[in-house]
PDB file of C-alpha atoms and ligand atoms in Angstrom:
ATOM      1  CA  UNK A   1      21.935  -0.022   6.266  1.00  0.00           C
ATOM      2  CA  UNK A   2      18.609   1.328   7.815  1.00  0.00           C
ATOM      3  CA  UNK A   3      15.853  -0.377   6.729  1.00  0.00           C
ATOM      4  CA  UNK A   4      13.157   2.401   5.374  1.00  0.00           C
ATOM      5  CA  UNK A   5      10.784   0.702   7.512  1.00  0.00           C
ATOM      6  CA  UNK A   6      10.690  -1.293  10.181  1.00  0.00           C
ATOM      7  CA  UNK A   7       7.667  -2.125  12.900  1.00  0.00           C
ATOM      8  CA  UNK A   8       8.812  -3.371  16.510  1.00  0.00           C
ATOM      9  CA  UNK A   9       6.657  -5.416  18.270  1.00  0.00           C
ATOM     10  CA  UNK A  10       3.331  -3.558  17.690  1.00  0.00           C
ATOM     11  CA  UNK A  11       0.223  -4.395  19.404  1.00  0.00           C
ATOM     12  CA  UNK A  12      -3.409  -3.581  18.547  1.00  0.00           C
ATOM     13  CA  UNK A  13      -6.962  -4.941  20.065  1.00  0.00           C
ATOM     14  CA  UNK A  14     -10.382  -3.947  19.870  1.00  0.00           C
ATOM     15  CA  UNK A  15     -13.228  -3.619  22.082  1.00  0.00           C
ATOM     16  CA  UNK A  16     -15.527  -6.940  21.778  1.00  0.00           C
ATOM     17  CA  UNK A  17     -19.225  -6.179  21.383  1.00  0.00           C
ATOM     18  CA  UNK A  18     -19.619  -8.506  24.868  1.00  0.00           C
ATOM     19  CA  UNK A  19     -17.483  -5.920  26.598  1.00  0.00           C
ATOM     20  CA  UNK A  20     -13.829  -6.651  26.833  1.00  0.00           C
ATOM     21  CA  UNK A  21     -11.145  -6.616  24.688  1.00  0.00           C
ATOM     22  CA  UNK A  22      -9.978  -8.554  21.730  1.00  0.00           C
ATOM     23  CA  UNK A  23      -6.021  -8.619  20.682  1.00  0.00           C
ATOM     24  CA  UNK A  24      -5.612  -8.779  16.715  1.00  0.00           C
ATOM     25  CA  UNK A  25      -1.993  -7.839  16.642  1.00  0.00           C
ATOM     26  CA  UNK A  26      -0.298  -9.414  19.851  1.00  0.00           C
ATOM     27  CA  UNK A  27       3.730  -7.975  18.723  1.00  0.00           C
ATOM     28  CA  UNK A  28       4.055  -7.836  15.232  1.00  0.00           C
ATOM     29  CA  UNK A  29       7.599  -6.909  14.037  1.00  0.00           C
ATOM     30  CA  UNK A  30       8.956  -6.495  10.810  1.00  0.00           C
ATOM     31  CA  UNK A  31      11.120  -4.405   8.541  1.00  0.00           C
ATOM     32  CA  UNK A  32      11.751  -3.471   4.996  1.00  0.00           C
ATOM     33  CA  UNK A  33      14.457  -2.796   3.041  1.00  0.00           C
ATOM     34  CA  UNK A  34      14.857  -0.579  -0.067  1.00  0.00           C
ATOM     35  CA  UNK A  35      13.508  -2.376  -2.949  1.00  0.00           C
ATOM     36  CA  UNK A  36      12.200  -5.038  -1.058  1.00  0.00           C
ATOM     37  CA  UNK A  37       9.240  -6.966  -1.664  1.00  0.00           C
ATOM     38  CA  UNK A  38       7.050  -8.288   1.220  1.00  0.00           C
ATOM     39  CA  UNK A  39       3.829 -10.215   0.954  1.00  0.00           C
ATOM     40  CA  UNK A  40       1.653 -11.108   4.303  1.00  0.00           C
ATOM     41  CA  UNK A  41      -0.991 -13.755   3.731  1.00  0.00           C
ATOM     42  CA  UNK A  42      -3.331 -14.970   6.159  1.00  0.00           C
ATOM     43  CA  UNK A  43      -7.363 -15.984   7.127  1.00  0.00           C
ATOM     44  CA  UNK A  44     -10.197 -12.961   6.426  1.00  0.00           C
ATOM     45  CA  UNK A  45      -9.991 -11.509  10.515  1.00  0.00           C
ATOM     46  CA  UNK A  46      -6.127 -12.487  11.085  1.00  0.00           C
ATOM     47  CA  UNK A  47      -5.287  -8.620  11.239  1.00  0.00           C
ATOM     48  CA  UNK A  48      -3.674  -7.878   7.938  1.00  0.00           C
ATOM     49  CA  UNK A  49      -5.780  -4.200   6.571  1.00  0.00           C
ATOM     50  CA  UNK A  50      -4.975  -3.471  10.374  1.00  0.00           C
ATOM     51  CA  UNK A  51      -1.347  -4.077  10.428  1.00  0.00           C
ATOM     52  CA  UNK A  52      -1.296  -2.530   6.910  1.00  0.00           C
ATOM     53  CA  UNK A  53      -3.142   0.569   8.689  1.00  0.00           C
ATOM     54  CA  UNK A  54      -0.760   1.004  11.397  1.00  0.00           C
ATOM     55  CA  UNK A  55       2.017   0.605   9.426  1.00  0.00           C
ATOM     56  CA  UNK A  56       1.199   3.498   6.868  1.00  0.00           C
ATOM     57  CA  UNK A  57       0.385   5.565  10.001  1.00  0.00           C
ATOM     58  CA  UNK A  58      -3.430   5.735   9.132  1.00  0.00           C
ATOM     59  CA  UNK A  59      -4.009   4.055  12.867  1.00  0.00           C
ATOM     60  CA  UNK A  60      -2.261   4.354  16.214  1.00  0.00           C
ATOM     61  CA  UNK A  61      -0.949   1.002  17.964  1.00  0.00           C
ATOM     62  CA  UNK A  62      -1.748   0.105  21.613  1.00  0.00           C
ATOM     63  CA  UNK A  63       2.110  -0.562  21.852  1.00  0.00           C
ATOM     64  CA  UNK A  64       5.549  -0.364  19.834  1.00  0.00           C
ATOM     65  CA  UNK A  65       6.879   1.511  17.193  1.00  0.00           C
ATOM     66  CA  UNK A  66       6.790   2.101  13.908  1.00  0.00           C
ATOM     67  CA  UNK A  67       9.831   4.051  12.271  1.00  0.00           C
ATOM     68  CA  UNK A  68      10.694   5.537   8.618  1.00  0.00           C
ATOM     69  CA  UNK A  69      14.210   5.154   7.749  1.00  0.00           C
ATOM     70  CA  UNK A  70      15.061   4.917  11.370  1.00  0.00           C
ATOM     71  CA  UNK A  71      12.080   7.770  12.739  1.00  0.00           C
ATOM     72  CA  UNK A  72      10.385   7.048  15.618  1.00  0.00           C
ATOM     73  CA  UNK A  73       6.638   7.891  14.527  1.00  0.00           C
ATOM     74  CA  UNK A  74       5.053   7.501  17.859  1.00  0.00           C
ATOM     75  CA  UNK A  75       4.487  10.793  19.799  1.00  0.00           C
ATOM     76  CA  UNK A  76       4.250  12.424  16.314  1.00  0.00           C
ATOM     77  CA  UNK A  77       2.108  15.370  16.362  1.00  0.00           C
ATOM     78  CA  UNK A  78      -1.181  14.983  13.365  1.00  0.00           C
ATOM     79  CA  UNK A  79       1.123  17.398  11.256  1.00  0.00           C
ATOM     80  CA  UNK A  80       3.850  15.631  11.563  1.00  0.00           C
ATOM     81  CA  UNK A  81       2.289  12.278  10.497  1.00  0.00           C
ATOM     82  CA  UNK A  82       0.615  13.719   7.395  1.00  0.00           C
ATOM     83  CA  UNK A  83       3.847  15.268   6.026  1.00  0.00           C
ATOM     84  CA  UNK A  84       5.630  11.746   6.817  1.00  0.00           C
ATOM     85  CA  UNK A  85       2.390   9.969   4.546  1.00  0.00           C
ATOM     86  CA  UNK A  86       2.644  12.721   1.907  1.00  0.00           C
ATOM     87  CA  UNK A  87       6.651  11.980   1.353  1.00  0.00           C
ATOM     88  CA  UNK A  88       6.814   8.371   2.362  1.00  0.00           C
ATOM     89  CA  UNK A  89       3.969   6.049   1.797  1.00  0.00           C
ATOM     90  CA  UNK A  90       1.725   5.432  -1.116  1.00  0.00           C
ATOM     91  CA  UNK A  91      -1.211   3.369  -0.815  1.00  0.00           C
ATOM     92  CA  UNK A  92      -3.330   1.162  -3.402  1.00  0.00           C
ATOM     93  CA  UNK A  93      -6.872  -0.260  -1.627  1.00  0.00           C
ATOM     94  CA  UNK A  94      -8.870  -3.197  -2.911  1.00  0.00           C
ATOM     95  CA  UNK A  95     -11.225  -1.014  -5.188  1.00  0.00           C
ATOM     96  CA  UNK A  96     -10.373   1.978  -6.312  1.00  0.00           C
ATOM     97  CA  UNK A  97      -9.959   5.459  -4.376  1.00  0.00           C
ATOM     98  CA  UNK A  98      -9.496   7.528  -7.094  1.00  0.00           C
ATOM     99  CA  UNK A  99     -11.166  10.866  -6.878  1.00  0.00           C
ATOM    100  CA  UNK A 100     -13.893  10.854  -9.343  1.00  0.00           C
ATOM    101  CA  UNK A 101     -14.036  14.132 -10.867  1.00  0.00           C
ATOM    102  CA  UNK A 102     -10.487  13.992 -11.839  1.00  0.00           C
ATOM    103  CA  UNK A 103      -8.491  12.095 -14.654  1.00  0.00           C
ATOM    104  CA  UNK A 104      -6.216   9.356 -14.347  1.00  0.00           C
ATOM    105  CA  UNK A 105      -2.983  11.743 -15.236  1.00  0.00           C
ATOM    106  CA  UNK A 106      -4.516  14.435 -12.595  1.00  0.00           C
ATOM    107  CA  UNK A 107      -5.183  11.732 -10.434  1.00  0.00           C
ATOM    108  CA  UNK A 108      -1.575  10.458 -11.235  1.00  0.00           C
ATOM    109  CA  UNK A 109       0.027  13.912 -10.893  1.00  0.00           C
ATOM    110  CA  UNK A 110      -2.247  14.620  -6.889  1.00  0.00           C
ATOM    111  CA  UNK A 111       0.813  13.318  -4.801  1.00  0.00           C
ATOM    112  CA  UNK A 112       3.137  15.231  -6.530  1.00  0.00           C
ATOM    113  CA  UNK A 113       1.366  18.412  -6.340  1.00  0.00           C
ATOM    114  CA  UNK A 114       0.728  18.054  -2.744  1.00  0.00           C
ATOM    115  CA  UNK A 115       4.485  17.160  -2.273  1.00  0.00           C
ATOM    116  CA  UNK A 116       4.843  20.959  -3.629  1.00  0.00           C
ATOM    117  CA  UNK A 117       4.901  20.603  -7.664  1.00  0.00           C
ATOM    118  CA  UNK A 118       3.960  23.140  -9.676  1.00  0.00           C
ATOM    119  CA  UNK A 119       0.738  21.177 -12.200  1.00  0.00           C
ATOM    120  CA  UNK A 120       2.830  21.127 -14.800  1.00  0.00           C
ATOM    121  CA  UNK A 121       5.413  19.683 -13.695  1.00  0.00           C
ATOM    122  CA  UNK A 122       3.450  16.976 -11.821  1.00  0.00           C
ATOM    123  CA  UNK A 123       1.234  16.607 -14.667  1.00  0.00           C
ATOM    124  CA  UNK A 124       4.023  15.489 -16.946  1.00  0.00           C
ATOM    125  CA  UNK A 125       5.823  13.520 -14.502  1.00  0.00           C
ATOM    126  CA  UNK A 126       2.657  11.674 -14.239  1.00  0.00           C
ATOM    127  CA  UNK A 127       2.684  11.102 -17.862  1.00  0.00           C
ATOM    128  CA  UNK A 128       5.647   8.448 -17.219  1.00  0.00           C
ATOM    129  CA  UNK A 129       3.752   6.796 -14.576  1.00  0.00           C
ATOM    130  CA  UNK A 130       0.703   6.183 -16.507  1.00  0.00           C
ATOM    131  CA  UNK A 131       2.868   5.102 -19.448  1.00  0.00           C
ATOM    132  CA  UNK A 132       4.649   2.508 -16.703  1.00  0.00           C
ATOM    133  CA  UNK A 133       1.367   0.896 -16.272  1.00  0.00           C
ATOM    134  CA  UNK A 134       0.598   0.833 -19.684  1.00  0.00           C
ATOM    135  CA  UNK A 135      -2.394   3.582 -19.220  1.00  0.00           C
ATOM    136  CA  UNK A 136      -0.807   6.636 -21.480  1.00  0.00           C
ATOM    137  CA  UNK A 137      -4.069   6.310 -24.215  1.00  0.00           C
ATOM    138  CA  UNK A 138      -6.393   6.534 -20.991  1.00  0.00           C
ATOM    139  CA  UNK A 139      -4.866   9.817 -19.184  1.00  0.00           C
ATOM    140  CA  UNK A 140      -8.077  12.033 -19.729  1.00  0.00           C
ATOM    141  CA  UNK A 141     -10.514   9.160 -18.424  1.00  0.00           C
ATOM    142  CA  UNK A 142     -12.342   9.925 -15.543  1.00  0.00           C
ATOM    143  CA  UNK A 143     -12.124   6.601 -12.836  1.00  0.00           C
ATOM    144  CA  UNK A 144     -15.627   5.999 -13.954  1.00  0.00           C
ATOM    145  CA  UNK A 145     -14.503   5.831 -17.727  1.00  0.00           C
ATOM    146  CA  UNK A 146     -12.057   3.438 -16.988  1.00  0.00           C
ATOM    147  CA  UNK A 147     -12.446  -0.218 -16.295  1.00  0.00           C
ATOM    148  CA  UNK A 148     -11.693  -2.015 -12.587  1.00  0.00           C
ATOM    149  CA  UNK A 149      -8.523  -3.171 -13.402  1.00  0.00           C
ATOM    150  CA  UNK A 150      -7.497   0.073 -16.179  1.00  0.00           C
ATOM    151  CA  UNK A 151      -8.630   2.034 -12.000  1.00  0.00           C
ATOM    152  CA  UNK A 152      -6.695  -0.526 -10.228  1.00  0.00           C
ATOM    153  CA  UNK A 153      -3.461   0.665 -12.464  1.00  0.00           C
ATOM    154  CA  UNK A 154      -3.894   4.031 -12.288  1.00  0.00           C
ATOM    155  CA  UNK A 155      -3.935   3.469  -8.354  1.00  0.00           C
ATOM    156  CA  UNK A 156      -0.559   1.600  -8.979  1.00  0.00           C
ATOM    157  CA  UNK A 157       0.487   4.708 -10.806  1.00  0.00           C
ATOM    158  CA  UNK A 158      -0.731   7.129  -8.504  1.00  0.00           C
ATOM    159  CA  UNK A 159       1.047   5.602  -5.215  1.00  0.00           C
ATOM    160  CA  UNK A 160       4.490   5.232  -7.217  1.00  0.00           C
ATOM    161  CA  UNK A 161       4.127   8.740  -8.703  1.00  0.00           C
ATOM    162  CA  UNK A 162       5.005  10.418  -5.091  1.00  0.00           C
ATOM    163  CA  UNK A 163       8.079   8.051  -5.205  1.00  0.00           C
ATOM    164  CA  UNK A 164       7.326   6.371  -1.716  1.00  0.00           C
ATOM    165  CA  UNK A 165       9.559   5.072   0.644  1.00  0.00           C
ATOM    166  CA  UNK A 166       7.341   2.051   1.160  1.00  0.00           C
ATOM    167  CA  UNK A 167       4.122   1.211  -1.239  1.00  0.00           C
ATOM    168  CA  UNK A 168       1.338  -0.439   0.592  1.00  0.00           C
ATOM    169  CA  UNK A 169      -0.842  -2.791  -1.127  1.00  0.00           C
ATOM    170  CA  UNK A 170      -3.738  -4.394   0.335  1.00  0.00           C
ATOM    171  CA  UNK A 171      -5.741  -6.771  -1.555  1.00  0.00           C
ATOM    172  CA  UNK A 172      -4.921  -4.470  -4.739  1.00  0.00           C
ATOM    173  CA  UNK A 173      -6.557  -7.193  -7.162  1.00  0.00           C
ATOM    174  CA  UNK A 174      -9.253  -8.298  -5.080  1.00  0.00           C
ATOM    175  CA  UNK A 175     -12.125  -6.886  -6.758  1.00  0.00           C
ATOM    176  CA  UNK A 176     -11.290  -7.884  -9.858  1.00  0.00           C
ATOM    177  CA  UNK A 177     -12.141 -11.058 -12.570  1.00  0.00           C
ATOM    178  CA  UNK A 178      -9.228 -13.867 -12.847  1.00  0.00           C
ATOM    179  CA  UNK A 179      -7.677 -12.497 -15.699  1.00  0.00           C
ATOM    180  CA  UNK A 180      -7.477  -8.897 -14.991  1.00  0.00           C
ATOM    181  CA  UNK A 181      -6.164  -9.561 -11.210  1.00  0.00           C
ATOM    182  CA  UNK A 182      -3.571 -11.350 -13.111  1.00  0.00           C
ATOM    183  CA  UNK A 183      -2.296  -8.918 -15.807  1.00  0.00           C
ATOM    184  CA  UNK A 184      -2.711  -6.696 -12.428  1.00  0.00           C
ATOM    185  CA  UNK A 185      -0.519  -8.230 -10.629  1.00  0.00           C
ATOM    186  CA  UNK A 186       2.215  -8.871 -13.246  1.00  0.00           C
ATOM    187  CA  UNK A 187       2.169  -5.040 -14.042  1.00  0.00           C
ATOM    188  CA  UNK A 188       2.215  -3.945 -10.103  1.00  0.00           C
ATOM    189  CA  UNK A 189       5.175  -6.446  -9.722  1.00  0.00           C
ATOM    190  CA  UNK A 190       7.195  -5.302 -12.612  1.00  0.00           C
ATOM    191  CA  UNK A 191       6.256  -1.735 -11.899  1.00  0.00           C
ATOM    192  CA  UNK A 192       7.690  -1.588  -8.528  1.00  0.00           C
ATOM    193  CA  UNK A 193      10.696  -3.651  -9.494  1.00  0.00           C
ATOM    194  CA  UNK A 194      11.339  -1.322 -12.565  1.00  0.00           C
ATOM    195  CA  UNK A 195      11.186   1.886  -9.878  1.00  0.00           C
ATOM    196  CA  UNK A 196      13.154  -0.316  -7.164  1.00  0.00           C
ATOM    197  CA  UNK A 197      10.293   0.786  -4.315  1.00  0.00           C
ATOM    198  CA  UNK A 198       9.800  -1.175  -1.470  1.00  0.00           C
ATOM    199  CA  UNK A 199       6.203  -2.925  -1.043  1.00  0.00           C
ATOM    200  CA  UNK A 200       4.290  -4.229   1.605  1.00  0.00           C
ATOM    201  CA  UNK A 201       1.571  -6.658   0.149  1.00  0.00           C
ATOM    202  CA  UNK A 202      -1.379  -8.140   1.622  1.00  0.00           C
ATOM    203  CA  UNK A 203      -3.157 -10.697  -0.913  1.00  0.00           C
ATOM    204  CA  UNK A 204      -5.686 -14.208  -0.276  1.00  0.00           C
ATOM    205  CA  UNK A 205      -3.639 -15.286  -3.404  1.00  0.00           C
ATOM    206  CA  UNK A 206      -0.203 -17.604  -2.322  1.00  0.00           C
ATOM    207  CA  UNK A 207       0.907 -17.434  -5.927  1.00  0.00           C
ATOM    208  CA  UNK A 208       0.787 -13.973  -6.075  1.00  0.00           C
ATOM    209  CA  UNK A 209       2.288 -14.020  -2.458  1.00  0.00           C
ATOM    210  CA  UNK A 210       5.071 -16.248  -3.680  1.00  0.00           C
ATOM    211  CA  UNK A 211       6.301 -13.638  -6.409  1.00  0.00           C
ATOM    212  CA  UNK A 212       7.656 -11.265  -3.397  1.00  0.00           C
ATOM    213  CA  UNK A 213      11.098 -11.389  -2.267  1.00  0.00           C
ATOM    214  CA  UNK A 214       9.256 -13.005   1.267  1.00  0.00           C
ATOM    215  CA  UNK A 215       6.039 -14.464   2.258  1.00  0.00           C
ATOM    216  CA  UNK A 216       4.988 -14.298   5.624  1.00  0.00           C
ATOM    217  CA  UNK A 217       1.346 -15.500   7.310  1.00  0.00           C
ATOM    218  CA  UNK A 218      -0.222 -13.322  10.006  1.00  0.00           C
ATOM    219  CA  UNK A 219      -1.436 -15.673  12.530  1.00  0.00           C
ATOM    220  CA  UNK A 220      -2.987 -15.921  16.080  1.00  0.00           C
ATOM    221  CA  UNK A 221      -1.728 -11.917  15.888  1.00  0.00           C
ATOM    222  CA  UNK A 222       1.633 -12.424  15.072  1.00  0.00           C
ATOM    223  CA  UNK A 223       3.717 -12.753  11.912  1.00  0.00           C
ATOM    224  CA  UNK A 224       5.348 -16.412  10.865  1.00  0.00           C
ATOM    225  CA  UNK A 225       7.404 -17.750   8.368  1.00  0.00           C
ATOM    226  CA  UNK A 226       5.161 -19.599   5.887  1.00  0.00           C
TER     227      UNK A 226
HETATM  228  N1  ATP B 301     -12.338  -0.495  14.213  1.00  0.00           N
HETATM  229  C1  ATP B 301     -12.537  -1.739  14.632  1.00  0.00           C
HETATM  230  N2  ATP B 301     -13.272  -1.988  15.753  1.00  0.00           N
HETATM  231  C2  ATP B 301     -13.461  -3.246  16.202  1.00  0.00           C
HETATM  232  N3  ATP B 301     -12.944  -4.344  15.606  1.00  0.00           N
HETATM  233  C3  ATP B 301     -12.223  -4.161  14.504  1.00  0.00           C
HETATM  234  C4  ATP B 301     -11.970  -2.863  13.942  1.00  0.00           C
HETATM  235  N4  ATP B 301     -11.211  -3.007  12.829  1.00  0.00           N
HETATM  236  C5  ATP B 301     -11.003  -4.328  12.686  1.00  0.00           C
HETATM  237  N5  ATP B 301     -11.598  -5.022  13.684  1.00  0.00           N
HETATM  238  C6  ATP B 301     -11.546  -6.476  13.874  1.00  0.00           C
HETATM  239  O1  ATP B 301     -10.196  -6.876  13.824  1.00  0.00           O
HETATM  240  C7  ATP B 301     -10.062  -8.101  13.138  1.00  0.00           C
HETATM  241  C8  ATP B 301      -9.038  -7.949  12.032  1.00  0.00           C
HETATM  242  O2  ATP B 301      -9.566  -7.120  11.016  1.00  0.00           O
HETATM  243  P1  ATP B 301      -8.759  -6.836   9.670  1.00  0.00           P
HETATM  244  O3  ATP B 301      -9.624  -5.971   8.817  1.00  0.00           O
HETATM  245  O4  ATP B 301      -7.424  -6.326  10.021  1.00  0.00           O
HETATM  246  O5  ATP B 301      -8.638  -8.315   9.070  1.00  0.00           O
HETATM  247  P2  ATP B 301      -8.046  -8.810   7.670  1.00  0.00           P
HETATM  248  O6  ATP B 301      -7.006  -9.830   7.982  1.00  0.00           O
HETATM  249  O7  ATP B 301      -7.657  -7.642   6.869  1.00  0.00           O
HETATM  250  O8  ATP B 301      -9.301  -9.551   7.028  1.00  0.00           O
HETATM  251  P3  ATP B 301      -9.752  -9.668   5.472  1.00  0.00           P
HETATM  252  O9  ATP B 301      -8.858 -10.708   4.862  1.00  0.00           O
HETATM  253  O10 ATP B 301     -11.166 -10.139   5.560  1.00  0.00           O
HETATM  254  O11 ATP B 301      -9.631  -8.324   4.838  1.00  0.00           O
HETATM  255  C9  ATP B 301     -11.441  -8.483  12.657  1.00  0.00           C
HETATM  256  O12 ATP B 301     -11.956  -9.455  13.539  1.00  0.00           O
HETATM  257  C10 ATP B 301     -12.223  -7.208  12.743  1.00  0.00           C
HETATM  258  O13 ATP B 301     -13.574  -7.444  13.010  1.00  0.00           O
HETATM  259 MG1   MG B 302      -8.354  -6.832   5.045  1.00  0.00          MG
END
């Protein structure tokens, strides 16, 4: 079976303020199967939101490849790369990215309207996703009538409503207090399980880490078993 994503050996470095160059990623590979669950833990500066970036195709590597069900990204034209993001990756950030003039369901129902549903349609269809994440008596809030973690879920609804190939996560609970992050986390976890995506999953938090199917530690730029 192909794997819906897998990363070969990608590097990545930056330019150092003294002039030369500093590696982050130094041949990161990794892949992901359908309905798999993936955490990557590691120090603040190991890499992760990078190697998160490159693999939703928000950033170019310096080197390797990065392929959707067995598609070779690299050399993609812009075009190309924003129709693969529209079809295949959803995205939750630390804080919210929720447009703010816009409700949770329209919020909800944006990736399936850009994937070419009529509102409607999308809109209803978005219904079920806000009802997955326990949000259906908060669908005409506006992100700024909602709480962090009620914005946090609606993010969790909004990346699952496009029906990804691969949901990225980074930090998803990190802005939050104790005891949302966890009721957070419990209702990403059982959300993606109940739709059977796949998830990528950067968190600081090892027990949260733990819950994926495997845990792996970014370090000195390249991925380990923890
Ligand atoms: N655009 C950039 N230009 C220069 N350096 C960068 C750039 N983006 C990231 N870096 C550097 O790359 C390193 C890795 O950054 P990254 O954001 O991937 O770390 P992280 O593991 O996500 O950290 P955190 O846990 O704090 O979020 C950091 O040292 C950072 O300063
Ligand atoms: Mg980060």
């Amino acid at each position: 079976m192909s794997s819906v994503l897998a990363l070969d050996n990608i590097t990545k470095s930056f330019p150092s303020p003294s002039g030369g160059r500093i590696e982050i990623l130094s041949g990161v590979s990794i892949s992901l199967e359908k309905g798999e669950i993936v955490s990557i833990i590691g120090q603040s500066g190991s890499g992760k939101s990078t190697l998160l970036s490159i693999a939703a195709l928000l950033m170019s590597p310096d080197s390797g490849s990065v392929r959707y069900s067995g598609k070779e990204s690299t050399g993609m034209s812009e075009r190309e790369l924003q129709a693969i993001r529209a079809s295949s990756i959803g995205f939750i950030f630390q804080s919210s990215s929720l447009l703010s003039d816009f409700s949770a369901l329209e919020n909800t129902a944006m990736p399936l309207m850009i994937q070419g549903k009529k509102r409607k349609a999308a809109m209803a269809e978005a219904e079920s996703f806000l009802a997955l994440v326990g949000l259906q008596d908060r669908a005409g809030h506006r992100p700024s009538e909602l709480s962090g973690g009620e914005r946090q879920r609606a993010a969790i609804a909004r990346a699952l409503a496009g029906n990804p190939l691969v949901v990225f996560a980074d930090e998803p609970t990190g802005s939050l207090d104790e005891k949302s992050a966890a009721l957070t986390e419990e209702i990403l976890f059982s959300s993606v399980r109940n739709t059977n995506h796949s998830m990528l999953l950067v968190t600081h938090n090892r027990e949260f880490a733990r819950k994926a199917d495997r845990m792996l530690e970014l370090r000195e730029g390249i991925l380990q078993d923890v």
